[in-house]
Amino acid sequence: MMNLPMAVPVDLIATTTELSLAEKIRALGAPLGFQAMRFCAPDTRAHGEHLQQWLDAGYHGEMDWLTRNSDKRLRGDLLQPGTKTVIAVRMDYLPANHHSMAVLDSPELAYVARYALGRDYHKVLRKRLVQLAQQITELAGSHGYRPFVDSAPVMERQLAEQAGLGWTGKNTLLLAPGVGSWFFLGELFTDLDLPFDPPLEQGHCGSCNQCLVDCPTDAFVAPGVLDARKCISYLTIEYDGSIPVDLRAKMGNRIYGCDDCQLVCPHNNKADTTQEADFTPRHSLEKISLMEAFSWTEVEFLHNTEGSPIRRIGYAQWQRNIAVALGNAPASPELIATLERAKGRVSALVDEHIDWALVQLQSAVVAD
Ligand code: B12
């Protein structure tokens, strides 16, 4: 459980005259649950060419929103006029006892990306960023600000890299030294002038290619370049169509997101676990069985995913994803009967994935 000594720091910090405003602001981070906070310019134009190459190659799939607002994505002062500084923050989310490898090794269980086991991070970080902005007002007077968490054309990883929160791995994720990559990023854009922090030295993967090699669907086209169309995270969360048939068996039991490129990363061996009660797994999602998750009615789905990021994919996509995973599960007459009974209940798209699963299971039964 996180202890938030809310009232103490602002008063104490405000009256401490020998600290600069930047140091006072930085001291607000830890009590708000941020493990790190650094400052940078609202400018990611250095990444413009590669962003465009990535989009031109079509790696964004159907995430068309990534092709829009490039000007604002590259210049924060266009997105939020007046912005002079980005306050970039890190919040760790990996729960203790996350059982990740054990779940991936148990084909009858469902793997849900570890970031999505508890409360929706958008809500958690946004609220804390607003509190941060209010506390900054107490220190510095009225200032223009806007919080962002994965919600607007902001290149969060690139900003955080620039601010020195970490370095970018071959899996495209930001890693913090001695901590790993199991954290969220968030930003407070402000019109305050704060001294920018230097970026960290980049490139600590060395000759390691573990994430590229172990990606179940071979989604990395080169170190640091992801073809999202093949990424299980994209397929299960962002993509609402028919999952390419050649990728379905490779998805295994991953029903919402994927962490393989983090789980195999040696820098994550000593990953910090979260202090946030909000990120505690709900409804046993860290080790729920596929059959149980599949048995949820739409009403149960909506109830059980209240306040969770999973809710946003909707019931049909949830069922579609689990149908694929059930097709990869150990075959049994009970499972086949369950899938047959489920047909015709949700949508033609779900039925198509159930049909695929049934063919997989029936051929496994025949082979036995
Ligand atoms: C779109 C998106 C996705 C997409 C695409 C992922 C991706 N790598 O781009 C999908 C749905 C697949 C996804 C998955 C995940 N995501 Co995501 N995602 C985002 C989002 C919204 C935008 C990222 C983005 O701009 N991508 C576009 C491309 C262009 O970015 P890029 O890969 O960094 O591109 C660079 C390289 O490709 C390179 N490049 C391209 N071509 C070339 C060519 C050459 C020659 C060179 C040298 C370089 C180069 O330059 C590009 C520009 O810098 C951010 C939040 C945000 N607003 O920033 C979260 C974010 C990146 N995701 C996050 C997370 C946690 C995840 C998952 C772990 C979730 C999960 N468990 O399922 C996975 C990880 C998969 C992975 N390895 O990326 C976190 C990452 C935190 C961290 N530690 O880094 C973020 C920051 C959200 C947050 N607020 O915390 N995500």
XYZ file of C-alpha atoms and ligand atoms in Angstrom:
459
model
C 0.000 0.000 0.000
C 1.350 3.411 -0.976
C 1.779 6.023 1.738
C 1.134 9.503 0.382
C 2.322 12.160 2.820
C 0.295 14.681 0.775
C 0.356 17.765 2.993
C 3.933 17.480 4.206
C 6.119 17.977 1.190
C 4.556 21.042 -0.421
C 4.634 23.076 2.794
C 8.072 21.886 3.724
C 9.433 22.253 0.251
C 7.879 25.690 -0.287
C 9.561 27.104 2.813
C 12.960 25.614 1.999
C 14.591 28.644 0.431
C 17.906 27.080 -0.556
C 16.286 24.759 -3.125
C 15.710 25.987 -6.689
C 12.196 25.774 -8.148
C 13.295 22.789 -10.262
C 14.578 20.979 -7.176
C 11.403 21.785 -5.262
C 9.265 20.438 -8.106
C 11.370 17.311 -8.360
C 10.907 16.695 -4.648
C 7.144 16.513 -5.214
C 7.482 13.405 -7.389
C 8.121 10.603 -4.906
C 5.241 11.461 -2.523
C 2.915 11.411 -5.544
C 4.088 7.919 -6.486
C 6.457 8.806 -9.311
C 9.731 6.891 -9.187
C 11.499 9.485 -11.346
C 10.903 12.932 -12.770
C 13.036 14.839 -15.257
C 12.618 17.849 -17.532
C 13.062 18.319 -21.290
C 12.096 20.547 -24.201
C 8.719 19.889 -25.873
C 10.454 18.965 -29.103
C 10.879 15.552 -30.734
C 11.657 16.776 -34.253
C 14.877 14.744 -34.231
C 12.622 11.653 -34.550
C 10.475 13.045 -37.370
C 12.223 11.269 -40.219
C 12.142 7.845 -38.566
C 8.554 8.317 -37.507
C 7.653 9.033 -41.133
C 9.652 6.017 -42.385
C 7.829 3.826 -39.902
C 4.446 5.130 -41.009
C 5.344 4.905 -44.719
C 6.197 1.237 -44.212
C 2.671 0.735 -42.848
C 3.935 -0.672 -39.528
C 1.187 1.175 -37.677
C -1.463 -1.092 -39.193
C -4.911 0.361 -38.557
C -3.782 2.804 -35.871
C -4.550 5.667 -38.270
C -4.417 8.196 -35.443
C -0.628 7.782 -35.497
C -0.540 9.302 -39.007
C -2.407 12.425 -37.912
C -1.173 15.550 -36.099
C 2.504 14.932 -36.932
C 3.260 18.620 -36.371
C 1.865 18.468 -32.831
C 3.492 15.090 -32.171
C 6.887 16.594 -32.960
C 6.329 19.977 -31.276
C 4.648 20.090 -27.912
C 4.268 23.860 -28.108
C 1.876 23.337 -31.022
C -0.107 20.721 -29.124
C -0.317 22.895 -26.011
C 0.544 26.496 -26.915
C 2.888 28.177 -24.472
C 4.565 24.939 -23.364
C 8.181 25.535 -22.472
C 8.983 22.411 -20.474
C 7.876 18.791 -20.418
C 7.957 17.276 -16.951
C 8.385 13.581 -17.748
C 7.546 11.023 -15.063
C 7.913 7.300 -14.523
C 5.595 5.060 -12.511
C 6.450 1.374 -11.986
C 3.591 -1.087 -12.441
C 4.862 -4.661 -12.104
C 3.000 -6.315 -9.233
C 4.915 -8.562 -6.847
C 4.030 -12.247 -7.431
C 3.125 -11.615 -11.049
C 3.533 -15.290 -12.054
C 4.216 -14.266 -15.665
C 6.380 -17.181 -16.811
C 4.253 -19.734 -14.961
C 1.134 -18.468 -16.734
C 2.789 -18.473 -20.158
C 3.869 -22.058 -19.475
C 0.300 -23.136 -18.607
C -1.755 -23.266 -21.820
C -5.031 -23.585 -19.892
C -4.413 -20.199 -18.215
C -4.876 -16.754 -19.794
C -1.982 -14.324 -20.054
C -2.998 -10.687 -19.577
C -0.259 -8.073 -20.026
C 1.002 -7.190 -16.575
C 0.267 -3.489 -17.092
C -3.454 -4.258 -17.310
C -4.026 -6.362 -14.190
C -5.222 -3.504 -11.995
C -6.698 -0.037 -12.339
C -6.376 1.783 -15.664
C -3.023 3.568 -15.674
C -4.456 6.486 -17.659
C -6.670 7.312 -14.686
C -3.969 6.728 -12.050
C -1.220 8.770 -13.711
C -3.506 11.539 -14.938
C -4.871 12.151 -11.468
C -1.361 12.286 -9.982
C -0.163 14.639 -12.739
C -3.042 17.008 -11.969
C -2.091 16.879 -8.276
C 1.496 17.603 -9.279
C 0.363 20.622 -11.316
C -1.684 21.921 -8.380
C 1.239 21.516 -6.006
C 3.478 23.340 -8.486
C 0.952 26.195 -8.449
C 1.441 26.381 -4.671
C 5.185 26.680 -5.214
C 5.408 28.836 -8.319
C 2.062 30.556 -8.651
C -0.377 30.135 -11.481
C 1.071 28.372 -14.547
C -0.365 26.953 -17.758
C -0.265 23.153 -17.856
C -1.760 20.033 -19.381
C -1.241 16.409 -18.315
C -0.750 13.598 -20.837
C -0.785 9.836 -20.478
C -0.969 7.920 -23.707
C -3.906 10.089 -24.749
C -2.740 12.551 -27.394
C -0.182 12.982 -30.181
C 2.784 12.905 -27.806
C 5.953 10.881 -28.367
C 6.191 9.817 -24.768
C 9.080 7.393 -25.030
C 11.161 9.850 -27.041
C 10.446 12.701 -24.601
C 11.334 10.518 -21.639
C 14.545 9.446 -23.358
C 15.407 13.084 -24.019
C 14.698 13.987 -20.392
C 17.072 11.260 -19.234
C 14.517 8.899 -17.698
C 16.120 5.973 -19.478
C 17.509 4.538 -22.670
C 15.674 2.794 -25.517
C 16.096 -0.941 -25.948
C 15.951 -3.026 -29.099
C 12.358 -3.845 -28.098
C 11.542 -0.096 -28.573
C 10.762 0.318 -24.860
C 12.439 2.699 -22.463
C 14.578 1.063 -19.805
C 15.716 2.784 -16.640
C 19.186 1.845 -15.384
C 18.993 -0.851 -12.717
C 15.197 -0.900 -12.988
C 14.169 -2.304 -16.365
C 11.117 -1.368 -18.442
C 8.062 -2.262 -16.345
C 6.840 1.293 -15.968
C 4.424 3.795 -17.437
C 5.356 7.187 -18.719
C 3.398 10.387 -18.263
C 4.036 14.052 -18.909
C 3.018 17.396 -17.552
C 3.401 20.087 -20.192
C 3.955 23.430 -18.491
C 4.686 27.008 -19.510
C 7.247 27.284 -16.702
C 10.867 27.592 -17.758
C 12.725 24.753 -16.041
C 16.314 23.604 -16.669
C 16.383 20.613 -19.038
C 18.029 17.398 -17.860
C 20.572 15.691 -20.101
C 19.686 12.384 -21.796
C 21.367 9.241 -20.494
C 23.919 7.359 -22.530
C 21.976 5.127 -24.965
C 22.557 1.624 -26.279
C 22.949 -0.834 -23.428
C 21.615 -3.887 -25.262
C 25.059 -4.767 -26.564
C 24.945 -7.913 -28.672
C 21.823 -9.204 -26.886
C 18.930 -9.886 -29.265
C 16.768 -11.893 -26.879
C 13.635 -9.771 -27.382
C 13.927 -9.897 -31.162
C 14.508 -13.645 -31.194
C 11.854 -14.577 -28.623
C 9.014 -12.421 -29.963
C 6.343 -15.065 -30.595
C 5.249 -13.506 -33.900
C 8.621 -12.129 -35.114
C 7.227 -8.612 -34.976
C 10.600 -6.814 -34.949
C 11.853 -6.022 -38.429
C 15.159 -4.673 -37.049
C 16.515 -3.758 -33.617
C 14.314 -0.903 -32.372
C 11.785 -1.174 -35.189
C 8.487 -2.931 -34.525
C 5.958 -3.941 -37.153
C 2.923 -3.372 -34.957
C 0.737 -5.401 -37.342
C 2.441 -8.543 -36.081
C 2.699 -7.517 -32.422
C 0.335 -9.478 -30.160
C -0.276 -6.333 -28.172
C -1.612 -4.622 -31.296
C -3.563 -7.674 -32.451
C -5.316 -8.238 -29.135
C -5.852 -4.611 -28.052
C -5.772 -2.182 -30.955
C -7.013 -4.335 -33.809
C -10.689 -5.236 -33.932
C -10.775 -7.303 -37.128
C -10.049 -10.891 -38.049
C -6.653 -11.893 -36.633
C -4.361 -13.131 -39.440
C -4.654 -16.925 -39.440
C -0.889 -17.480 -39.655
C -0.389 -15.592 -36.367
C -3.128 -17.259 -34.305
C -1.210 -20.365 -33.204
C 1.778 -18.157 -32.356
C -0.315 -16.113 -29.927
C -0.485 -19.042 -27.499
C -2.480 -18.085 -24.412
C -1.896 -14.303 -24.649
C -5.396 -12.809 -24.582
C -4.693 -9.131 -23.847
C -1.351 -7.542 -24.711
C 1.984 -9.296 -24.596
C 5.084 -8.921 -22.441
C 7.477 -11.398 -23.991
C 9.911 -8.712 -25.179
C 10.106 -7.470 -21.592
C 10.065 -10.835 -19.861
C 13.125 -12.102 -21.723
C 15.080 -8.862 -21.328
C 18.052 -9.382 -18.980
C 17.696 -5.782 -17.766
C 14.349 -6.784 -16.287
C 15.864 -9.490 -14.080
C 16.110 -7.021 -11.257
C 12.947 -5.095 -12.056
C 11.396 -3.022 -9.296
C 7.863 -4.028 -8.354
C 5.110 -1.468 -7.907
C 4.210 0.350 -4.695
C 0.767 1.273 -6.041
C -2.230 -0.439 -4.479
C -4.167 0.558 -7.641
C -2.042 -1.796 -9.731
C -2.843 -4.837 -7.589
C -4.368 -7.518 -9.833
C -8.168 -7.668 -9.819
C -10.425 -10.701 -10.322
C -7.381 -13.032 -10.322
C -6.496 -11.696 -13.770
C -2.839 -12.542 -13.175
C -3.634 -16.267 -13.380
C -7.247 -16.651 -14.506
C -8.142 -19.761 -16.507
C -9.106 -19.363 -20.157
C -12.365 -21.222 -19.545
C -13.326 -18.887 -16.717
C -12.488 -15.739 -18.682
C -14.398 -17.094 -21.682
C -17.423 -17.922 -19.535
C -17.972 -14.287 -18.472
C -21.217 -12.890 -19.861
C -21.111 -9.389 -21.299
C -22.561 -8.067 -18.042
C -19.844 -9.853 -16.062
C -17.177 -8.578 -18.469
C -18.337 -5.000 -17.969
C -18.530 -5.461 -14.216
C -15.168 -7.223 -13.853
C -13.313 -4.728 -16.040
C -14.776 -1.591 -14.470
C -11.915 0.943 -14.160
C -9.549 -1.392 -16.040
C -7.912 -0.679 -19.412
C -9.253 -4.026 -20.634
C -12.784 -2.652 -20.766
C -11.918 -0.500 -23.775
C -11.547 -3.486 -26.123
C -15.161 -4.473 -25.566
C -16.741 -7.879 -25.077
C -16.563 -9.136 -28.675
C -12.807 -8.547 -28.909
C -12.327 -10.168 -25.488
C -14.192 -13.250 -26.682
C -12.334 -13.251 -29.999
C -8.969 -13.199 -28.233
C -9.903 -15.970 -25.811
C -11.314 -18.104 -28.646
C -7.877 -18.007 -30.304
C -6.155 -18.940 -27.034
C -8.621 -21.796 -26.482
C -7.720 -23.073 -29.957
C -4.134 -23.240 -28.670
C -5.121 -24.938 -25.386
C -4.957 -28.674 -24.656
C -7.875 -30.332 -26.488
C -10.664 -31.969 -24.486
C -14.275 -32.936 -25.254
C -15.400 -30.427 -22.604
C -13.537 -27.572 -24.266
C -14.872 -28.480 -27.708
C -18.420 -28.599 -26.326
C -17.939 -25.213 -24.620
C -16.816 -23.619 -27.877
C -19.650 -25.206 -29.850
C -22.182 -23.888 -27.344
C -20.654 -20.393 -27.544
C -21.245 -20.070 -31.269
C -23.901 -17.647 -32.478
C -23.903 -15.676 -29.224
C -21.726 -12.643 -29.814
C -20.837 -11.844 -33.424
C -19.843 -13.335 -36.756
C -16.250 -12.278 -36.054
C -16.160 -14.209 -32.787
C -17.774 -17.234 -34.469
C -15.094 -17.215 -37.155
C -12.382 -17.410 -34.465
C -14.318 -20.117 -32.608
C -14.500 -22.129 -35.852
C -10.737 -21.804 -36.220
C -10.261 -22.945 -32.622
C -12.527 -25.943 -33.147
C -10.552 -27.051 -36.202
C -7.320 -26.784 -34.171
C -8.751 -28.786 -31.268
C -10.452 -31.414 -33.412
C -7.273 -32.068 -35.360
C -5.387 -32.367 -32.037
C -7.955 -34.909 -30.781
C -7.664 -36.927 -34.040
C -3.847 -36.813 -33.824
C -4.002 -38.263 -30.283
C 1.218 3.009 -30.448
C 1.722 2.388 -29.167
C 1.850 1.006 -29.132
C 1.722 0.147 -30.385
C 3.029 0.291 -31.198
C 4.283 0.094 -30.327
C 5.509 0.799 -30.824
N 6.636 0.239 -30.478
O 5.433 1.828 -31.465
C 1.448 -1.246 -29.781
C -0.044 -1.484 -29.643
C 2.066 -2.429 -30.531
C 2.043 -1.068 -28.383
C 2.467 -2.109 -27.594
C 3.002 -1.951 -26.320
N 3.054 -0.813 -25.591
Co 2.628 0.918 -26.331
N 2.373 2.692 -26.893
C 2.049 3.177 -28.042
C 2.004 4.714 -27.963
C 0.544 5.153 -27.830
C 2.668 5.431 -29.124
C 4.049 4.864 -29.505
C 4.491 5.395 -30.820
O 4.538 6.606 -31.044
N 4.791 4.501 -31.763
C 5.140 4.930 -33.072
C 6.548 4.519 -33.454
C 6.980 5.411 -34.605
O 7.382 4.714 -32.352
P 8.737 3.914 -32.100
O 8.663 2.446 -32.192
O 9.212 4.471 -30.821
O 9.514 4.416 -33.394
C 10.845 4.700 -33.469
C 11.627 3.503 -34.016
O 10.798 2.666 -34.805
C 12.678 4.212 -34.822
N 12.798 3.843 -36.213
C 11.860 3.625 -37.143
N 12.395 3.360 -38.339
C 13.719 3.442 -38.168
C 14.744 3.259 -39.049
C 16.038 3.399 -38.594
C 17.122 3.220 -39.559
C 16.304 3.685 -37.221
C 17.700 3.812 -36.697
C 15.241 3.863 -36.337
C 13.975 3.730 -36.829
O 12.368 5.620 -34.891
C 11.009 5.776 -34.535
C 10.765 7.208 -34.055
O 11.569 7.511 -32.938
C 2.820 4.975 -26.636
C 2.346 6.192 -25.821
C 2.760 7.469 -26.504
N 1.832 8.349 -26.763
O 3.927 7.632 -26.823
C 2.644 3.643 -25.854
C 3.824 3.132 -25.045
C 5.060 3.212 -25.916
N 3.484 1.730 -24.846
C 3.816 1.255 -23.714
C 3.657 -0.104 -23.329
C 3.799 -0.423 -21.854
C 3.380 -1.094 -24.291
C 3.394 -2.619 -24.099
C 4.490 -3.133 -23.163
C 1.994 -3.050 -23.608
C 1.783 -4.563 -23.550
N 2.318 -5.237 -22.548
O 1.106 -5.139 -24.370
C 3.594 -3.109 -25.558
C 5.077 -3.243 -25.914
C 5.315 -3.634 -27.362
C 6.573 -2.968 -27.931
N 7.691 -3.667 -27.874
O 6.489 -1.801 -28.344
C 4.488 2.303 -22.833
C 5.999 2.045 -22.822
C 6.706 2.366 -21.518
C 8.177 2.083 -21.660
N 8.794 1.551 -20.619
O 8.788 2.334 -22.658
C 4.035 3.644 -23.558
C 5.050 4.779 -23.499
C 2.709 4.070 -22.890
C 2.900 4.759 -21.549
N 2.368 5.961 -21.392
O 3.516 4.271 -20.634
N 2.125 0.251 -28.052
